[in-house]
CSV table of C-alpha atoms and ligand atoms in Angstrom, one decimal:
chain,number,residue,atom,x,y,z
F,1,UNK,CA,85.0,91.1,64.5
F,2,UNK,CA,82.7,91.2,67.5
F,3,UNK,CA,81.9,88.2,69.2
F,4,UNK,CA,80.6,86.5,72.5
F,5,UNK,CA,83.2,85.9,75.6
F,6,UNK,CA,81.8,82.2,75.0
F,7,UNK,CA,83.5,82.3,72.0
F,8,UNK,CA,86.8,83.7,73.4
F,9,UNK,CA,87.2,81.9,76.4
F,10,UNK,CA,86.6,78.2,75.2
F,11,UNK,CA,89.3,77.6,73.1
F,12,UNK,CA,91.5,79.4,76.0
F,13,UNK,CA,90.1,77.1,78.4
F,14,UNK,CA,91.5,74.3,76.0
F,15,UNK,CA,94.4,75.4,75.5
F,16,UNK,CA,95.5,77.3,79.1
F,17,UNK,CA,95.7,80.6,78.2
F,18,UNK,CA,94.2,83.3,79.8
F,19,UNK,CA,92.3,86.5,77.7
F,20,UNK,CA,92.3,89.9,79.4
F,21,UNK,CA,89.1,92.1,80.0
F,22,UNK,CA,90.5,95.5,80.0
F,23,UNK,CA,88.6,98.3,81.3
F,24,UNK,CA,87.6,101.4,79.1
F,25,UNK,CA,86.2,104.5,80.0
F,26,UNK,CA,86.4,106.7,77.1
F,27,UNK,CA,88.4,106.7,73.8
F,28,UNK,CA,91.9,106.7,75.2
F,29,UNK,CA,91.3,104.0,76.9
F,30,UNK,CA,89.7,102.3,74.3
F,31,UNK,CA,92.2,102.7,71.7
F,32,UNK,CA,95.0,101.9,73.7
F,33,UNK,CA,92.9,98.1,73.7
F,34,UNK,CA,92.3,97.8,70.8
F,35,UNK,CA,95.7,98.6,69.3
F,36,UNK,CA,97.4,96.8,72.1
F,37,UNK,CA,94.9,94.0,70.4
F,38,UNK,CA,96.1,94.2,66.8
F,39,UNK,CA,99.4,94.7,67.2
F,40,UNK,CA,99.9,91.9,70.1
F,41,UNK,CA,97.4,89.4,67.7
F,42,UNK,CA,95.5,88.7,70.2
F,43,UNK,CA,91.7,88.0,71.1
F,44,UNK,CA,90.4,90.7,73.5
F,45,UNK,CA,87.5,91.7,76.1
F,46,UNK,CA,86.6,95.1,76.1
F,47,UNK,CA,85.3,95.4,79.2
F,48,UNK,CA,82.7,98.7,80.2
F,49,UNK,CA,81.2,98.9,83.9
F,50,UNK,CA,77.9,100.9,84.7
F,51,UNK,CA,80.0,103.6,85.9
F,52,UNK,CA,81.2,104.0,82.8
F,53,UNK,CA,78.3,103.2,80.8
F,54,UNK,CA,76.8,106.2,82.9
F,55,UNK,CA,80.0,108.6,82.0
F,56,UNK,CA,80.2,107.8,78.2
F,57,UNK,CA,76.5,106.6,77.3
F,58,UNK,CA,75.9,103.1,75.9
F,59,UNK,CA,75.2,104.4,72.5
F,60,UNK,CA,78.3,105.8,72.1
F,61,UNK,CA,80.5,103.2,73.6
F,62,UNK,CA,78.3,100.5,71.4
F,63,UNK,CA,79.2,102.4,68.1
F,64,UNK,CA,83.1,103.1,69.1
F,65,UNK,CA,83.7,99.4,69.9
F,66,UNK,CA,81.5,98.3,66.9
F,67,UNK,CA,83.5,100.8,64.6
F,68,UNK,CA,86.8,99.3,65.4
F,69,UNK,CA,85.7,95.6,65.7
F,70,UNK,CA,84.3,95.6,61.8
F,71,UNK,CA,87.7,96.5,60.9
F,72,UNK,CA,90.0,95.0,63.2
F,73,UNK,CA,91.6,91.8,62.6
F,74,UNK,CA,91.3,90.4,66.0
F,75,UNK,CA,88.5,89.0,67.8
F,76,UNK,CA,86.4,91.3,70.7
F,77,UNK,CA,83.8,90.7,72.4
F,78,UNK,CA,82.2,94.0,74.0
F,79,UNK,CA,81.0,93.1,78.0
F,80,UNK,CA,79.3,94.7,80.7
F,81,UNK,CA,81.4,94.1,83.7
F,82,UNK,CA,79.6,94.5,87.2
F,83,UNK,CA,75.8,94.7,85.8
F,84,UNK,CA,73.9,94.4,89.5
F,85,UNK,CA,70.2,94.2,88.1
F,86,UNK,CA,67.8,93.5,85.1
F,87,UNK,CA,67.9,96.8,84.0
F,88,UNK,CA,71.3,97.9,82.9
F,89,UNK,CA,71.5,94.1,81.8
F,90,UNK,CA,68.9,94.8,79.3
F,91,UNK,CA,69.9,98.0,78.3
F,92,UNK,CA,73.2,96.6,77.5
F,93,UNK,CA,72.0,93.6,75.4
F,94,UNK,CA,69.4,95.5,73.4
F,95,UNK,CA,72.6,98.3,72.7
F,96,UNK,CA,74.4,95.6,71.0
F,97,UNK,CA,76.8,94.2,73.9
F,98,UNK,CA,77.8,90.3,73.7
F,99,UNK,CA,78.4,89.4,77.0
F,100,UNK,CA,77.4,90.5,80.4
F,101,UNK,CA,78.0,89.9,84.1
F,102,UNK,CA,75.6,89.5,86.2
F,103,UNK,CA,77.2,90.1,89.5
F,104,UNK,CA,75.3,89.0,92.0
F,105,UNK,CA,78.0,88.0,94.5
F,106,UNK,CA,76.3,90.4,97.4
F,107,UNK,CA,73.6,88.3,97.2
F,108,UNK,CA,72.5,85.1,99.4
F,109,UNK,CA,73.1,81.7,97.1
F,110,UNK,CA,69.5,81.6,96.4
F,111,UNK,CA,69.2,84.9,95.5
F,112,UNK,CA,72.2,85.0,93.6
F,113,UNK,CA,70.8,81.7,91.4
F,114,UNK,CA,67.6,83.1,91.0
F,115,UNK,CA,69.0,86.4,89.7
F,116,UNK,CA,71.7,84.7,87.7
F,117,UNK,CA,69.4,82.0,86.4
F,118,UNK,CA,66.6,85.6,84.9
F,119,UNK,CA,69.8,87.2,83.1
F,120,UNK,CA,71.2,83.7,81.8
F,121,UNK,CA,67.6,83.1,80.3
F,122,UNK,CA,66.8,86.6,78.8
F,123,UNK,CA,70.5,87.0,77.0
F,124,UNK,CA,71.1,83.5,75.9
F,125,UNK,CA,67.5,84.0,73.6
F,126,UNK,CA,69.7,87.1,72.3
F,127,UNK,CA,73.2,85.3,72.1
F,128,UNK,CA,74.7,87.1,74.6
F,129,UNK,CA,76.7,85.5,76.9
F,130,UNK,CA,76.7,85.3,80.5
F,131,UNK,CA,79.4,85.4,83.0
F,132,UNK,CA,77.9,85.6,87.1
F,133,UNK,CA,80.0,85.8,90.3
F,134,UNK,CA,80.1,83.7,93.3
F,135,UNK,CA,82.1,84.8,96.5
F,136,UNK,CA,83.1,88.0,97.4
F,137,UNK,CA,86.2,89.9,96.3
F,138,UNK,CA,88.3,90.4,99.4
F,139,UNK,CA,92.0,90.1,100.4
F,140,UNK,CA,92.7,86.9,102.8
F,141,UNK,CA,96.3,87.6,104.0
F,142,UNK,CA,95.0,87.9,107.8
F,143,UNK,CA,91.9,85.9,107.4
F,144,UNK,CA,90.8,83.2,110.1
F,145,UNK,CA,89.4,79.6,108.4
F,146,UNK,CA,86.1,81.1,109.4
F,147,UNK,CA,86.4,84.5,107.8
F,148,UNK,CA,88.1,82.8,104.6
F,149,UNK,CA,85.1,80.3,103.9
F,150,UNK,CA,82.6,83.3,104.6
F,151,UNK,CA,83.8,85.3,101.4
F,152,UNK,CA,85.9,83.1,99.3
F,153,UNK,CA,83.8,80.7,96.7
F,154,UNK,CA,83.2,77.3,97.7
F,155,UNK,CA,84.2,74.6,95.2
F,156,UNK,CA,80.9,72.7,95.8
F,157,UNK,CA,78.5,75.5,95.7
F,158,UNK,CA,80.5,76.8,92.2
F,159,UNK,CA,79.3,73.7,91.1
F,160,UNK,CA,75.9,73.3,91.8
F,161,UNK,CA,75.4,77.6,91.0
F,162,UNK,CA,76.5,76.8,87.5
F,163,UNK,CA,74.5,73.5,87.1
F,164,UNK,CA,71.8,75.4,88.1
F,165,UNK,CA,72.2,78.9,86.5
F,166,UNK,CA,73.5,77.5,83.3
F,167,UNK,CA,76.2,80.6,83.3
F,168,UNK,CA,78.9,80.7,80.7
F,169,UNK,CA,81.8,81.9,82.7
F,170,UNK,CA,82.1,82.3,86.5
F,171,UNK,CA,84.2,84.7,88.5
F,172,UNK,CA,85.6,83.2,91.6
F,173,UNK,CA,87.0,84.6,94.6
F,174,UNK,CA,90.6,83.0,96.3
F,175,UNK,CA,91.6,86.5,97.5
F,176,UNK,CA,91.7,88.9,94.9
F,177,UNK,CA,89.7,92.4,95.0
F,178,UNK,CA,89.2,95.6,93.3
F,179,UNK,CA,91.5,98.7,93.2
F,180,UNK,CA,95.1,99.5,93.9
F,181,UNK,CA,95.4,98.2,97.9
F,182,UNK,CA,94.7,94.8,97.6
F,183,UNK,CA,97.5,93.9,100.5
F,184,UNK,CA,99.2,95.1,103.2
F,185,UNK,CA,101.3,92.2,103.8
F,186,UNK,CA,102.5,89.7,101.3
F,187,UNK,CA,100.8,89.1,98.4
F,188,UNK,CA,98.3,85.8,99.1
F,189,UNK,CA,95.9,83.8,97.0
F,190,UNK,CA,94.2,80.4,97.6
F,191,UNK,CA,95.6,78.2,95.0
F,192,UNK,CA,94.4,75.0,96.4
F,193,UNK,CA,90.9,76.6,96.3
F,194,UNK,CA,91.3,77.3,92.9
F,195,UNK,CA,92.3,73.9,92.0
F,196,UNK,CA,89.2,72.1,93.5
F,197,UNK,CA,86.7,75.0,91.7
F,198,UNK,CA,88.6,73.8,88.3
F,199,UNK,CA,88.1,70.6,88.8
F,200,UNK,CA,84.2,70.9,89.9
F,201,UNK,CA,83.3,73.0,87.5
F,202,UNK,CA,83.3,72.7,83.8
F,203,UNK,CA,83.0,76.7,82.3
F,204,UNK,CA,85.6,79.3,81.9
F,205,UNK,CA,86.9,80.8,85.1
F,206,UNK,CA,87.1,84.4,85.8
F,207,UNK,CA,89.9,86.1,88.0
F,208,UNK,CA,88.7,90.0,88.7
F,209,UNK,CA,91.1,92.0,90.8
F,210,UNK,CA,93.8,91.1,88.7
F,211,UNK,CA,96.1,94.4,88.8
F,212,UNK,CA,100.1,94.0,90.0
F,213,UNK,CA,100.4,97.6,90.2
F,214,UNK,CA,103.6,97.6,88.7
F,215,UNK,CA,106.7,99.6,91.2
F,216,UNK,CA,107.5,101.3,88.0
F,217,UNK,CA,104.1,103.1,87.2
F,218,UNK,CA,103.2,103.8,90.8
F,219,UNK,CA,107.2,105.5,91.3
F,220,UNK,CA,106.3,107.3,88.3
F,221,UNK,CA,103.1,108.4,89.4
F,222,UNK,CA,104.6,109.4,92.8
F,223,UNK,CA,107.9,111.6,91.3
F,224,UNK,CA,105.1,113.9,89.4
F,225,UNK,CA,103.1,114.1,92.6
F,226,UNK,CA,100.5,111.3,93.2
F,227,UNK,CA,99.8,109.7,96.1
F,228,UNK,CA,99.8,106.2,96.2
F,229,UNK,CA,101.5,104.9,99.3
F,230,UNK,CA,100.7,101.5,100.3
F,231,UNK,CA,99.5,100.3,97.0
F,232,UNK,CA,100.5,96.8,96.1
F,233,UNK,CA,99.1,94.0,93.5
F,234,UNK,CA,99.1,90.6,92.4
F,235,UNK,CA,102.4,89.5,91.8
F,236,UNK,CA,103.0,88.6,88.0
F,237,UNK,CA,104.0,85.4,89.1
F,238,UNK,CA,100.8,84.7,90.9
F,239,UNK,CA,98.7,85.8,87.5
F,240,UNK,CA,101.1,82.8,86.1
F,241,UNK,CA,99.9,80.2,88.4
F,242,UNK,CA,96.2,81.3,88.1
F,243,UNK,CA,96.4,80.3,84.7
F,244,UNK,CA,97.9,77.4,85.0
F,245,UNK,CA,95.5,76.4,87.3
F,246,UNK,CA,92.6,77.3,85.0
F,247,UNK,CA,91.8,81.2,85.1
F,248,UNK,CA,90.7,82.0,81.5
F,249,UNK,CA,89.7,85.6,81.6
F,250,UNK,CA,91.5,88.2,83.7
F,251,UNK,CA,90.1,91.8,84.3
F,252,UNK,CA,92.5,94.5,84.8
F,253,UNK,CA,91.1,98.1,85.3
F,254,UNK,CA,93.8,99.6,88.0
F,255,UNK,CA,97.4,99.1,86.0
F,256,UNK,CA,95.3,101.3,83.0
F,257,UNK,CA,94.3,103.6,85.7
F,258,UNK,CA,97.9,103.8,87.1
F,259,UNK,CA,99.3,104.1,83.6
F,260,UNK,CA,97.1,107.2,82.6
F,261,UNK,CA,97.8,108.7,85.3
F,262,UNK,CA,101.4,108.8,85.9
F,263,UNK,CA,101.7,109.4,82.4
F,264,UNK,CA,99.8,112.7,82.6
F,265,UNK,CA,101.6,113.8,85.7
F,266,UNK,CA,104.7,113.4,84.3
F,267,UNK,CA,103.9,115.2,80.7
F,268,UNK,CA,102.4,117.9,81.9
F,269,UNK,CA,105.5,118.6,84.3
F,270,UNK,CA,107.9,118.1,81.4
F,271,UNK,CA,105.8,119.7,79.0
F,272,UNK,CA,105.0,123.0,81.1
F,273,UNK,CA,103.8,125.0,77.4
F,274,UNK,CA,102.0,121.7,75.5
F,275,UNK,CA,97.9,122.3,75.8
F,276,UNK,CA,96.9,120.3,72.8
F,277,UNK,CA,95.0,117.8,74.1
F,278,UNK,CA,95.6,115.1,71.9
F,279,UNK,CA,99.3,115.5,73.0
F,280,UNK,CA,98.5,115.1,76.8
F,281,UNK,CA,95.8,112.2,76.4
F,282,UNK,CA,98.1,110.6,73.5
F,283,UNK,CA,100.8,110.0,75.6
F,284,UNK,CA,98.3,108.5,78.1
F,285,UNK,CA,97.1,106.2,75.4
F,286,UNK,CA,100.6,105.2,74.4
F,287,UNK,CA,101.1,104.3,78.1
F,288,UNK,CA,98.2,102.4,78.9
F,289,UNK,CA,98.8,100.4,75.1
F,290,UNK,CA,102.3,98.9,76.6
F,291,UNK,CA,100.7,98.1,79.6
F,292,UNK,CA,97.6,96.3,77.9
F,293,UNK,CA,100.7,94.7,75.6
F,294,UNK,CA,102.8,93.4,78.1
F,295,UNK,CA,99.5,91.9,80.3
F,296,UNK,CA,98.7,89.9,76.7
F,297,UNK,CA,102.3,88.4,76.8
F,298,UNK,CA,101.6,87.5,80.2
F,299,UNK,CA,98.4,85.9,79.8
F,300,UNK,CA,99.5,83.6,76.7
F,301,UNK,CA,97.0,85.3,74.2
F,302,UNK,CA,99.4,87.0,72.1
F,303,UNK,CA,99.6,85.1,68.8
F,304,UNK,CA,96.1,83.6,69.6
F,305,UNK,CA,94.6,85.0,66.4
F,306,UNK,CA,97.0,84.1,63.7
N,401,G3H,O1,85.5,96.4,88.9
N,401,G3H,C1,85.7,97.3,88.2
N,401,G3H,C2,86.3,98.5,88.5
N,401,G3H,O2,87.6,98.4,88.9
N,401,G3H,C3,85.5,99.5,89.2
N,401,G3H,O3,85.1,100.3,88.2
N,401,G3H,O4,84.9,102.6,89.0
N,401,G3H,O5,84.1,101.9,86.7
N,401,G3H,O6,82.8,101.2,88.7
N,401,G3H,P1,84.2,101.6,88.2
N,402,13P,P1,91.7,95.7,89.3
N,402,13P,O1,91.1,96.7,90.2
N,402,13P,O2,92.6,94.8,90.0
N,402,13P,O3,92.2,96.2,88.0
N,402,13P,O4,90.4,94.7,88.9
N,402,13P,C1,89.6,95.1,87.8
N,402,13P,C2,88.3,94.3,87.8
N,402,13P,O5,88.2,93.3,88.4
N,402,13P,C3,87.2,94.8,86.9
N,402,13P,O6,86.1,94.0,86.9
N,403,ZN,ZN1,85.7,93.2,88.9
């Protein structure tokens, strides 16, 4: 059944879990989710960007994830991750999504609350929920005080952005950011940060950036021929903590990416004859379903839904 990320991430919030936001781009991708969903019983986010929503078209994306959702026995919620403006906000409610971002985290404050405080107004008359960004995405490992406070989200300012926004969920910044290079040293997040925004602010937390970039996908991807040196994630251990400090939705786009990839390199060198396509991308699908598995173990939401 479809439903709002409201609905998802309350009852994790209660309980400490975490539910992942998984990142499609075309039916692959979204399979691999959804099936990862059913079989792992657990609640799930599909999770679409504009990007994608320019690469697939919102009508078809809307239909696929409605398809499965009336017959799946899980809960989804179908979100727009990373909307920057009004438009593709709109455009995404009125296609039938049930949450949106509303990132306005380039923004100054007031900027950001005035923006954040138009989308919250315009979906919540719809039912759609609203999750909005404050700080900006960015590694910390060499980071002065200075530099850290100028990027990472202040605890106080969470607080008064969601008092005044009225947001459903917010997306915070302790050191995470996007894409497979996330550090060149150790690994590093600001826990205590973390902490304080938990305790000053009273809606779901969001942790984007979330990929660990697993050794074993990356020396996969790298014996059929990619590229990847220097990549490097969140430790698994560090997703724990997050969670147990009171993250309650965690995106993860890269570790699909990786997954897909690696897993068509290394079919199409073994399989030098196959072209059936269904072959090549199902092998991809199966790949990117154990890693969508394993993150639902790892967040706690396995089991959630039975
Ligand atoms: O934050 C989300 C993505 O990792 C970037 O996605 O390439 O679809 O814009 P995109
Ligand atoms: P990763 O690049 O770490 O997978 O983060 C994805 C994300 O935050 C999507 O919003
Ligand atoms: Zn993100």
């Amino acid at each position: 059944m479809l439903v709002t990320n409201r609905d998802l991430l309350f009852p994790a919030m209660r309980e400490a879990y975490a539910v992942g936001a998984f990142n499609i781009s075309n039916l692959e991708s979204f399979l691999a989710v959804v099936e990862a969903a059913v079989e792992e019983k657990s609640p799930v986010i599909v999770a679409v960007t504009p990007s994608s929503v320019r690469y697939a078209g919102l009508a078809y994306i809307e239909k696929i994830v409605k398809t499965a959702a009336e017959s799946a026995p899980v809960p989804m919620s179908l979100h727009l991750d990373h909307g920057k403006d009004i438009e593709i906000v709109s455009k995404s409610i009125d296609a039938g999504f049930t949450s949106i971002m509303i990132d306005g985290s380039h923004l100054k404050f007031e900027e950001n609350v005035a923006l954040t405080k138009r989308v919250v107004e315009l979906a919540h008359i719809k039912g759609v929920s609203v999750e909005a960004e404050l700080g900006r995405l960015a590694g910390i490992e060499e980071s002065t005080v200075e530099e850290k406070e100028a990027v990472l989200t202040d605890p106080n300012a969470a607080k008064e952005f969601v008092e005044r926004t009225d947001a459903d969920t917010l997306a915070v910044a302790i050191g995470t950011s996007h894409g497979a290079y996330k550090f060149k040293g150790e690994p590093k997040l600001d826990f205590e940060r973390l902490k304080l925004i938990r305790e000053k602010v009273d809606v779901p937390l969001v942790l984007h950036g979330a990929s660990s970039v697993p050794a074993w996908i990356i020396e996969k991807a790298v014996k059929y021929g990619a590229e990847l040196s220097g990549a490097k994630g969140i430790p698994e251990e560090h997703i724990k903590e997050a969670i147990s400090l009171g993250i309650s939705k965690i995106n993860i786009d890269t570790d699909l990416r990786l997954a897909f990839t690696a897993t068509i390199r290394e079919f199409l060198t073994n399989s030098p004859k196959e072209f059936d396509p269904r072959k090549i991308l199902g092998s991809a699908k199966e790949a990117m379903k154990e890693v969508v598995k394993g993150k639902m173990r790892l967040f706690g939401s396995s089991g959630k839904t039975s």
